[in-house]
XYZ file of C-alpha atoms in Angstrom:
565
model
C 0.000 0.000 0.000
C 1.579 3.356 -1.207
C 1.775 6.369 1.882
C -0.453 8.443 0.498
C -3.168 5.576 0.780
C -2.023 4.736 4.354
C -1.955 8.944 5.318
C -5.277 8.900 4.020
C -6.451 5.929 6.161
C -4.799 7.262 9.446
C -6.580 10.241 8.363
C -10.258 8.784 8.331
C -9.331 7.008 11.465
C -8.145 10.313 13.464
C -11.457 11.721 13.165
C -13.197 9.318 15.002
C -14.416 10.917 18.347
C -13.421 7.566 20.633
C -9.467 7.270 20.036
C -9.876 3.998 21.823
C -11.904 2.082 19.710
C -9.437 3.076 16.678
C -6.324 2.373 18.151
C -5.127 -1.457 17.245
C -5.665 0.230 13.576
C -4.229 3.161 14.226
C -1.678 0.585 15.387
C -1.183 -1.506 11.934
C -1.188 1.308 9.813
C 1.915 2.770 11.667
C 3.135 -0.229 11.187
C 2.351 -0.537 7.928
C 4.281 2.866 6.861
C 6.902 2.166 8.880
C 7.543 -0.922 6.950
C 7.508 1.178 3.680
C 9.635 4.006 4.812
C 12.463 0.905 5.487
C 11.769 -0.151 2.150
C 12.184 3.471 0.850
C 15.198 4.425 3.474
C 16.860 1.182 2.182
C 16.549 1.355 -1.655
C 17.877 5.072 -0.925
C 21.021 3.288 0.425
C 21.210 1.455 -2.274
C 20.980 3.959 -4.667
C 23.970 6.133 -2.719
C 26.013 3.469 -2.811
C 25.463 2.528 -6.619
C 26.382 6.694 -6.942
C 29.441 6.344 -4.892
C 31.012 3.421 -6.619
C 30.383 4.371 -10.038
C 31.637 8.213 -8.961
C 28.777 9.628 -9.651
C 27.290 12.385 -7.277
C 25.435 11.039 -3.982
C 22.117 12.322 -3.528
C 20.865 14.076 -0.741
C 17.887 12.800 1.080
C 14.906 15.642 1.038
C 12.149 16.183 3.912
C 9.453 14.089 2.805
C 5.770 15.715 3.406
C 3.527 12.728 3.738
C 6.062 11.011 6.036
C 6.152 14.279 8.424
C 2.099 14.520 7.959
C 1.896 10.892 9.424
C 4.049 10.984 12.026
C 2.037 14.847 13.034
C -1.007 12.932 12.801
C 0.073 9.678 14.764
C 1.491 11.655 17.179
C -1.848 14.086 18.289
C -3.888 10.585 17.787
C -1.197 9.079 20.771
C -1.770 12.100 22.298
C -5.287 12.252 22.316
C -5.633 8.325 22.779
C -3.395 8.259 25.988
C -5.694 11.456 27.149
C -8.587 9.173 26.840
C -7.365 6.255 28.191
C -6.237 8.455 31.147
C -9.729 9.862 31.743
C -11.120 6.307 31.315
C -8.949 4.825 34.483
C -9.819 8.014 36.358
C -13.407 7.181 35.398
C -13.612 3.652 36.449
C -11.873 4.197 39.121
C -14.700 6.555 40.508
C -16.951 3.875 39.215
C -15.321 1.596 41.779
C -15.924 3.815 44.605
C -19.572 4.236 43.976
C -19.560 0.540 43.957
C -17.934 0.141 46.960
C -20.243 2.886 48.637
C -23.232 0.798 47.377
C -22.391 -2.514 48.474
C -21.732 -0.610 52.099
C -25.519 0.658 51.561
C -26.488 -2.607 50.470
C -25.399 -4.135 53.632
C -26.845 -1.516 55.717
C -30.226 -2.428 54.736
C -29.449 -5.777 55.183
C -28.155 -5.459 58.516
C -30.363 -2.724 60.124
C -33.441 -2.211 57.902
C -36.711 -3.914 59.570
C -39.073 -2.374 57.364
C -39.988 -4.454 54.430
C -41.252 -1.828 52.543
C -38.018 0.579 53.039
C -35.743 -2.053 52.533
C -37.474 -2.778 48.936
C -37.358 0.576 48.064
C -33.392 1.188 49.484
C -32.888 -2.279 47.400
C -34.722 -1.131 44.155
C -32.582 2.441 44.447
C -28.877 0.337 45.296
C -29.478 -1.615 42.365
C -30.819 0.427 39.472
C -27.924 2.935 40.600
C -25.560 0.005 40.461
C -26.667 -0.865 36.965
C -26.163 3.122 35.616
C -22.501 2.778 37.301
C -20.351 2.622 33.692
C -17.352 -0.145 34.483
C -14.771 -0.904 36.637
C -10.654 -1.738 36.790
C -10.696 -5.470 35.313
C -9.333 -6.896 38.285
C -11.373 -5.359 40.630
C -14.583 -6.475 38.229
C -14.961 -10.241 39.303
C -14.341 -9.559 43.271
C -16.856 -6.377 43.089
C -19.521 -8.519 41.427
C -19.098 -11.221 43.620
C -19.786 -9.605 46.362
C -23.014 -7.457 45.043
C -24.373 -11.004 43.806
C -23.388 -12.240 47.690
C -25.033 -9.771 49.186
C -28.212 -10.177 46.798
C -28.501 -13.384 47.658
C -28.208 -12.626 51.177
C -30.910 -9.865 50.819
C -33.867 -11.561 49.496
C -32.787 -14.939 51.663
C -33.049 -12.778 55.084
C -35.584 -9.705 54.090
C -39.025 -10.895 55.712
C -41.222 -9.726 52.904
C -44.556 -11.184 52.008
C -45.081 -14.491 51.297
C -47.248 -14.347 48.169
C -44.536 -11.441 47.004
C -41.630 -14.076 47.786
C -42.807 -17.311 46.014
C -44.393 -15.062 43.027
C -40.483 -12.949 43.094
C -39.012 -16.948 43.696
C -40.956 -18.420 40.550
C -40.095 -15.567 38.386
C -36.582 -15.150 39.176
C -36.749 -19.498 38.883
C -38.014 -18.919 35.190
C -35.742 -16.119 33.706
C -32.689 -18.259 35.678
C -34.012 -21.029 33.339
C -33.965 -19.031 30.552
C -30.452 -17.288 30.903
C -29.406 -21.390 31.342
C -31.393 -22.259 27.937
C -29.548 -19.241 25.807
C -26.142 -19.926 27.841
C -26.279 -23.671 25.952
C -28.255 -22.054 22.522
C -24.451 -20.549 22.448
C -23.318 -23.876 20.695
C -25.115 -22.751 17.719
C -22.915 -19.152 17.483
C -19.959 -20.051 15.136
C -17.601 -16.436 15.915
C -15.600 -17.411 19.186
C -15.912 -13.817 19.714
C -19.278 -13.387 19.643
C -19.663 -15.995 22.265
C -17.134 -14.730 24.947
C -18.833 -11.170 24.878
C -22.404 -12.966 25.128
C -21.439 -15.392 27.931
C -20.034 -12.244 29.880
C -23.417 -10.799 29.466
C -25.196 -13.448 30.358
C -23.539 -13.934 33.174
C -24.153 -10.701 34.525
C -27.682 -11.193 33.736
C -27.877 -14.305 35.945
C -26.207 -12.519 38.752
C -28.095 -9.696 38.771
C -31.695 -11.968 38.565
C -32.877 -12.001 41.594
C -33.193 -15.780 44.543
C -35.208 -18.509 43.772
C -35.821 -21.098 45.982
C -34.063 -22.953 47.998
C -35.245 -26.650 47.065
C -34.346 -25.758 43.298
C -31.579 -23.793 43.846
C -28.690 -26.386 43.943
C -30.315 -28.105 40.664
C -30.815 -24.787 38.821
C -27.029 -24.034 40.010
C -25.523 -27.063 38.716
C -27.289 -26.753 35.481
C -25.693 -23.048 35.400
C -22.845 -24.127 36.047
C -22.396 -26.824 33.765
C -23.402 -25.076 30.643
C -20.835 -21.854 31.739
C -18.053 -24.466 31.700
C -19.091 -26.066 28.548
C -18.920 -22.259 26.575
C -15.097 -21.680 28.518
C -14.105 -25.134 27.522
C -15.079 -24.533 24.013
C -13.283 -20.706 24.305
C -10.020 -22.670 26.007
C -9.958 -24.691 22.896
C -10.685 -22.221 20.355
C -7.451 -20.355 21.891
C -5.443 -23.779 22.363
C -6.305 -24.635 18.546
C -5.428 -20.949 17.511
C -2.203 -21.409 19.216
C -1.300 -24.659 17.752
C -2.695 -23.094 13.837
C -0.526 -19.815 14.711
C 2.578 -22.681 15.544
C 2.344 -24.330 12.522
C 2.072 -21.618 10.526
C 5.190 -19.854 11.843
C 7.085 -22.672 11.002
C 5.720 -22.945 7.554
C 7.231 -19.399 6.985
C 10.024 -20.320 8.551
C 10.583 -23.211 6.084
C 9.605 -20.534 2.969
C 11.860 -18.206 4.222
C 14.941 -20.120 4.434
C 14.322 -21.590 0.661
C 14.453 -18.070 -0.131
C 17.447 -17.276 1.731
C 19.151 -20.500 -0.157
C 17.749 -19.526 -3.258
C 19.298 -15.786 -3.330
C 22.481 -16.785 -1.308
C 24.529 -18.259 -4.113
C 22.585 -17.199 -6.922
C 24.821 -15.930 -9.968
C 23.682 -16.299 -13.386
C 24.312 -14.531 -16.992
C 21.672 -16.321 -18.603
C 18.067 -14.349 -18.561
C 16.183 -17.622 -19.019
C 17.952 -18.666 -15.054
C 17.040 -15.354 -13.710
C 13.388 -15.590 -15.115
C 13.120 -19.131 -13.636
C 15.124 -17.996 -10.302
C 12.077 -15.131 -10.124
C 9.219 -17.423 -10.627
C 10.505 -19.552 -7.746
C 10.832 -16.218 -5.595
C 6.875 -15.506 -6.607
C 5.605 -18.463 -6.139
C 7.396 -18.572 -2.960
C 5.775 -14.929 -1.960
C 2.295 -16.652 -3.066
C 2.829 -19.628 -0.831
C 3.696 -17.296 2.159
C 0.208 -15.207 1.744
C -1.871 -18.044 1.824
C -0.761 -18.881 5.054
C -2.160 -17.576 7.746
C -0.536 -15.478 11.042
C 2.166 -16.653 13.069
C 2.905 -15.778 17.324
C 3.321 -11.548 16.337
C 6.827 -11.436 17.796
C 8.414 -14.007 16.101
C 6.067 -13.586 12.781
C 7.545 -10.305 12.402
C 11.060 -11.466 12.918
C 10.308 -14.276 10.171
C 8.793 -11.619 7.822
C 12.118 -9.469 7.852
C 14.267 -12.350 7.117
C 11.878 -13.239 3.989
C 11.554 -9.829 2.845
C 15.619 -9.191 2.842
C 15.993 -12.409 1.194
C 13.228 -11.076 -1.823
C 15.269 -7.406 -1.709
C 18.811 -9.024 -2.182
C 17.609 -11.281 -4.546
C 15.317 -7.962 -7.312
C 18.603 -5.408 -5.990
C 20.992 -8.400 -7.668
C 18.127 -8.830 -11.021
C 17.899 -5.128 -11.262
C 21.534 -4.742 -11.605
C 21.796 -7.655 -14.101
C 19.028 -6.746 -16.334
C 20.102 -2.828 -16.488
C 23.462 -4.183 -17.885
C 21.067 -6.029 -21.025
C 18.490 -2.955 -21.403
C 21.231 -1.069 -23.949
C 20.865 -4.798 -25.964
C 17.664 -5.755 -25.484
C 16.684 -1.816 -26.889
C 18.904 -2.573 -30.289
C 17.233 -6.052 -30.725
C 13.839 -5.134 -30.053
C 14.823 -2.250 -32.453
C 15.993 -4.837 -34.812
C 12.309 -6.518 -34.126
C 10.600 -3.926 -35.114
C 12.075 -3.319 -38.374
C 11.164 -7.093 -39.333
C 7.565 -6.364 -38.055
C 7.545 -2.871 -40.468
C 8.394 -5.472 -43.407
C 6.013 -7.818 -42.741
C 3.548 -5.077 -42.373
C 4.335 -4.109 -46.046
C 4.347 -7.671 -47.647
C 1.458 -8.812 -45.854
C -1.301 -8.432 -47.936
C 0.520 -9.743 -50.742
C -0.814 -12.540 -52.960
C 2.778 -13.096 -54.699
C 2.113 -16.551 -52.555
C 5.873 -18.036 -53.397
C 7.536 -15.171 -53.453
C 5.929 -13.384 -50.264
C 5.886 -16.976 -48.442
C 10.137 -16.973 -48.854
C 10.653 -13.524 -47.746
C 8.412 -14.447 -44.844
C 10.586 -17.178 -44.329
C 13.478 -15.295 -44.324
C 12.306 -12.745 -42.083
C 11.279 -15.505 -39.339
C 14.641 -17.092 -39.409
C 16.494 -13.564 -38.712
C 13.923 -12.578 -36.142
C 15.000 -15.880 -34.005
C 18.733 -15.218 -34.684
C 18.160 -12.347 -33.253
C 17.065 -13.555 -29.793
C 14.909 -12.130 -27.167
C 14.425 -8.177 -26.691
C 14.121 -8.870 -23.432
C 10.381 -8.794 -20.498
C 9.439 -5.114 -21.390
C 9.566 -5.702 -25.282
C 9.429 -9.165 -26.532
C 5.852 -10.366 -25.639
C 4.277 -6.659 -27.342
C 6.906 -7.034 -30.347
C 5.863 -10.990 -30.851
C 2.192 -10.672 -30.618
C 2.832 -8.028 -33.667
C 4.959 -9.904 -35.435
C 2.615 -13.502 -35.054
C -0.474 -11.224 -36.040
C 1.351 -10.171 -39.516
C 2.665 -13.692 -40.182
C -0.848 -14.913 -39.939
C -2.744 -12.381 -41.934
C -0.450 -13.182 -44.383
C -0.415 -17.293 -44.361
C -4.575 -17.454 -43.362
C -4.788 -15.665 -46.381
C -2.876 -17.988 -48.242
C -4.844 -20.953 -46.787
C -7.396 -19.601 -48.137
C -6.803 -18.972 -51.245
C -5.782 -22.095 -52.093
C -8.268 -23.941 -49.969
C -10.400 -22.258 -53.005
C -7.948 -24.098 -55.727
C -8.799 -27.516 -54.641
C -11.534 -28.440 -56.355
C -9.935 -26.527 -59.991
C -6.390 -28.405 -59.367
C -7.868 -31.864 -59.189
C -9.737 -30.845 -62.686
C -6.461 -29.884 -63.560
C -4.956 -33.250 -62.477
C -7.655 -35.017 -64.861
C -6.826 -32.875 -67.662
C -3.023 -33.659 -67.607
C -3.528 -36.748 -67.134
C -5.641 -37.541 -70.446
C -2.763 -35.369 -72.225
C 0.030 -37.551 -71.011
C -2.188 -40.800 -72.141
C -2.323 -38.697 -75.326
C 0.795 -37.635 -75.741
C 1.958 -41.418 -75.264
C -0.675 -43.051 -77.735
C 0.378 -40.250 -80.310
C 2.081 -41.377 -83.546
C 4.900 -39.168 -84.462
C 5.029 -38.088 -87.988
C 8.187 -38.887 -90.060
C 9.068 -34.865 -91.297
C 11.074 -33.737 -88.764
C 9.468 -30.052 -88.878
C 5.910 -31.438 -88.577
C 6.731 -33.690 -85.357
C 8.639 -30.614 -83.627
C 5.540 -28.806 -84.392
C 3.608 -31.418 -83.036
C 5.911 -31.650 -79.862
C 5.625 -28.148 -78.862
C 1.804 -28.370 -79.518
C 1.964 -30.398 -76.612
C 4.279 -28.636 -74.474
C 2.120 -25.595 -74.515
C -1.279 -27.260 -74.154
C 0.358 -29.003 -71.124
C 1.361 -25.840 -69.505
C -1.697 -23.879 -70.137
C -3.353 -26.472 -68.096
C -3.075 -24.901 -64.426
C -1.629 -26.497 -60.882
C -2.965 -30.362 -59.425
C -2.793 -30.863 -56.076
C 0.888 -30.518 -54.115
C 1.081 -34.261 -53.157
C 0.488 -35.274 -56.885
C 2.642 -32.648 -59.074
C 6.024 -34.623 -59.029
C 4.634 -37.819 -59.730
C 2.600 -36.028 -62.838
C 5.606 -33.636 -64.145
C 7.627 -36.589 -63.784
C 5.264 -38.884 -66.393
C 4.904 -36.331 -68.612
C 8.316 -35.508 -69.400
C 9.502 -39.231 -69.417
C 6.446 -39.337 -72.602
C 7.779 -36.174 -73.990
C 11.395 -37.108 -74.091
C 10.348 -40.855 -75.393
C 9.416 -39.027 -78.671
C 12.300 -36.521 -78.835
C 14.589 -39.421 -78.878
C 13.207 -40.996 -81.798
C 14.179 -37.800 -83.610
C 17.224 -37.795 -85.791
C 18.294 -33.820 -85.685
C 21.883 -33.423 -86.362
C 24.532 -30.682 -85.933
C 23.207 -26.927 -84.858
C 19.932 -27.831 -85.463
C 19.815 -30.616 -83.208
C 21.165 -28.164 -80.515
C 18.721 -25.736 -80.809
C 15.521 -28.029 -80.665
C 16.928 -29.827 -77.994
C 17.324 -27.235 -76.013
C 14.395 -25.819 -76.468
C 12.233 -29.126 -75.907
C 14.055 -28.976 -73.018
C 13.164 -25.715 -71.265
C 9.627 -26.220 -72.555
C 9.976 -29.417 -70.553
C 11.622 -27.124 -67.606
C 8.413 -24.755 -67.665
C 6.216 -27.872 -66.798
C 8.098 -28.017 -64.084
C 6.420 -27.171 -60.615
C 9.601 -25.508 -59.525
C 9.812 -24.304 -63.145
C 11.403 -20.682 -61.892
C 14.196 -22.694 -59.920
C 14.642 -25.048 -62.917
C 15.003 -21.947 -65.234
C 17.065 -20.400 -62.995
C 19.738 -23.347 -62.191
C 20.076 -23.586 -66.299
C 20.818 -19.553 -66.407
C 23.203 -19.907 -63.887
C 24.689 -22.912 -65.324
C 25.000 -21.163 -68.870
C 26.493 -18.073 -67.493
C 29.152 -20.535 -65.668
C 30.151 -21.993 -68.808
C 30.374 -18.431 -70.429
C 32.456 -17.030 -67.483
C 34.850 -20.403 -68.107
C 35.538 -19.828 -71.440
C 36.504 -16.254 -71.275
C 38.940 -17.212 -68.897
C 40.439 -19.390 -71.156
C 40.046 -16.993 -73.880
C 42.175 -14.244 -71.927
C 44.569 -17.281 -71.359
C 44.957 -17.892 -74.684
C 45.554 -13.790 -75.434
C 48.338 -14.254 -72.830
C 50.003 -16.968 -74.463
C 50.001 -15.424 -77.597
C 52.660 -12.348 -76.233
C 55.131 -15.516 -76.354
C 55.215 -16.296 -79.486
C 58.437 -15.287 -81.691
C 57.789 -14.499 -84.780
C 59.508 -18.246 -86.622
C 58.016 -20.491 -89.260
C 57.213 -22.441 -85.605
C 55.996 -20.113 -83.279
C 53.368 -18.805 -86.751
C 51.882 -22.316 -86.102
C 50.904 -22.328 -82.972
C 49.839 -18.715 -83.078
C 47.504 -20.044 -85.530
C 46.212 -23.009 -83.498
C 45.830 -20.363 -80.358
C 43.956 -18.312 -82.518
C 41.904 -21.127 -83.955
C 40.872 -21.431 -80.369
C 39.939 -18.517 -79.547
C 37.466 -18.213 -82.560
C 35.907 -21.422 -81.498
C 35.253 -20.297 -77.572
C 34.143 -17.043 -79.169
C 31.391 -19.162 -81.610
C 30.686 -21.130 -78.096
C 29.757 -17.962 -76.026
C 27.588 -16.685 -79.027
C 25.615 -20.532 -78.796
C 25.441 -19.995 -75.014
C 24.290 -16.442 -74.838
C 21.599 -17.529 -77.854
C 20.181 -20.035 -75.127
C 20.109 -17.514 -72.184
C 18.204 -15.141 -74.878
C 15.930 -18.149 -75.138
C 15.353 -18.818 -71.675
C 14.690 -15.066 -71.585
């Protein structure tokens, strides 16, 4: 609870008029700030001691207004409550002496008082002024009414007053003794211990102030007092006996808790976040344990408490100093994050579904090489970056959830080609099958996507019946080159991976282009060593000769990246 909540409180309890009934508040929330102005007091330590090693300037403590309003405000409530309490002794006290004066009265009319009628009425005045008389000194309380109850008895057993007026006075005082007995045992029923020691008090002073009955019933109606009165104090003396035994068991409980804490924090020394984050779950669910348990003995509950506590402070002083040292990294990688998340922000609503799906990819492999940005960033930054990365792939799902039912027509339709293509009689002109060839090749990849699990198996049948008619070709020389290669990449475009298949042969080409001018510029070299001889003329020549043929093979190799093109 902050001070400003617990100034407040004391506050709202200051103003009420009987200090007394306030006080064992008044009481807890002192102790209640007190315990946060050692908190405060001690992480201002801290903090001067963190200044003074790293030579930075210490600061200076300033006054502190709530703390100085609480303490002004504690202090005239102390004031005022010890005023009260003074004025309360001073009052029973007097209460005491009119006691006193009135069982001396009371045994005055016992003693000397013949007159029935006087005595009644010196009675009736002793004892409605002894029920106005407010209370007395506790120990003076049991001995006081003792002796009024004594003397009552006394009164009405030696007071000659009528007989009708005694046995009517007997009966009735016979009947509401009876009834004080019947509620005295209806206590059982009350569940709050509490409520039953304040109404057995009552009741007892109800029974002592009821007036004889008679003396035939009297030791029965005693006994049956008596033996429900000890049957409420038995059930008290165990209440109190239990609640010592609960407050026992519960101290050492925290006692336990607190020294796993203690052994937790004591050699505790870790670089890794992931031990600290564990290491700090234990310490909660350690804290969580302890408040579900209830109060200990107060002395020895507070001593428990402050052992805990410093245990929890060492142990967030130690994390606070270790997780400072990562904010500097965990700011440039959640940085890092959120430049990923700004990409996939851009690309998400993409329907380039191959394209978009690998940069995705990409993106997703740097963002976990890139590690955590630490407890105040990485759960906001993730929950961004999952939300992009599944706009982006539900929309793909569905998409081609839609493409289902068009690939498997697909799947049909290639199908029938490739029986086609296989039952197909090639015709013997050369120009008129290649014609034929391609016809197929382009019918087959106008024909759109089958489904993923069945594209291999059906690119894989349908080139095996393209290339069984190629073969039965005889092309020859340049031309043979040329239509091979392109049956070849129309075979590539069928591909499902036709892009990587088109671009492996580019790179491939390009290769063998980048190979031959290095041997070309080899062959240059070589050529600043030959002398000029009828000898050295010859094998300039056959350099040369060469040279012109890697040219004429770069020319053929370009032609074919112009045709993948």
């Amino acid at each position: 609870m902050e001070k400003a909540s617990l100034l407040e409180s004391l506050k709202n309890l200051a103003q009420q008029e009987d200090a007394l009934s306030v006080a064992r508040e008044v009481g807890e929330l002192r102790n209640q700030f007190e315990d946060v102005i050692l908190e405060e007091d001690r992480q201002f330590q801290v903090k001067q001691l963190e200044a003074r090693e790293q030579g930075e300037p210490v600061e200076e403590r300033v006054s502190d207004p709530v703390r100085e309003e609480f303490y002004r405000l504690y202090n005239a409530f102390r004031d005022r409550k010890s005023g009260q309490q003074r004025v309360k002794k001073e009052a029973e006290e007097a209460h005491l002496r009119r006691k006193k004066a009135l069982l001396e009265r009371l045994r005055e009319v016992i003693e000397k008082e013949e007159n029935i009628g006087a005595a009644m009425t010196a009675y009736k005045e002793i004892h409605d002024e002894w029920k106005e008389v407010g209370d007395i000194p506790r120990e003076k309380r049991q001995d006081i009414q003792s002796e009024y109850s004594r003397l009552l008895e006394t009164f009405f057993y030696h007071i000659k007053i009528y007989r009708e007026l005694r046995e009517h006075d007997l009966h009735r005082n016979h009947q509401l003794k009876l009834d004080v007995i019947r509620r005295i045992q209806e206590l059982s029923a009350i569940s709050q211990v509490k409520d039953v020691e304040q109404a057995i008090k009552t009741l007892q002073n109800e029974w002592d102030e009821t007036g004889p009955v008679s003396n035939d019933a009297w030791e029965s109606l005693k006994n049956s007092y008596w033996d429900a009165v000890r049957a409420v104090y038995a059930r008290i003396q165990s209440f109190y006996d239990e609640k010592r035994g609960e407050l026992a068991s519960n101290l050492e409980q925290k006692k336990e808790i607190a020294q796993r804490a203690v052994d937790l924090v004591k050699d505790f020394v870790s670089s890794s976040t992931k031990d600290w984050d564990t290491a700090t779950a234990t310490l909660l669910a350690l804290q969580e344990e302890w408040k579900k348990i209830g109060f200990g003995p107060r002395k020895e509950n507070e001593e428990v408490w402050k052992e805990f506590r410093a245990a929890c402070d060492e142990f967030f002083a130690k994390k606070k100093v270790f997780f400072d040292s990562l904010r500097g990294k965990f700011d440039d990688i959640a940085s890092k994050k959120q430049v990923l998340i700004d990409k996939l922000e851009e690309i998400k609503n993409s329907t380039e579904w191959k394209k978009t799906t690998d940069q995705i990819l990409l993106i997703q492999k740097e963002w976990k090489n890139l590690g955590s940005a630490g407890q105040r960033f990485e759960q906001k930054l993730w929950k961004e970056f999952r939300a992009a990365c599944d706009h982006f792939f539900d929309s793909k799902q569905a998409h081609f959830s839609s493409k289902d039912k068009e690939f498997e027509e697909n799947l049909m339709k290639k199908m029938e080609l490739i029986d086609r293509i296989k039952a197909t009689a090639i015709p013997e002109d050369k120009k008129e099958a290649l014609t034929l060839l391609k016809g197929f090749a382009a019918e087959f990849n106008e024909i759109g996507h089958v489904p993923m699990k069945e594209k291999d198996r059906v690119f894989n049948a349908y080139k095996e019946a393209l290339n069984s008619h190629y073969q039965k070709l005889k092309l020859e020389g340049e031309e043979q080159e040329k239509m091979l290669f392109q049956a070849r990449l129309d075979t590539l475009k069928a591909d499902p991976n036709s892009e990587r298949s088109l671009a492996r042969e580019r790179y491939d080409l390009n290769e063998k282009i980048n190979k031959l001018k290095s041997d070309i510029l080899q062959f240059e070299n070589n050529l600043g060593f030959f002398a000029k001889s009828e000898g050295a003329d010859l094998l300039k020549k056959e350099v040369e000769s060469k040279i012109a043929a890697a040219q004429r093979k770069i020319d053929e190799l370009r032609a074919k990246i112009k045709m993948i093109q």
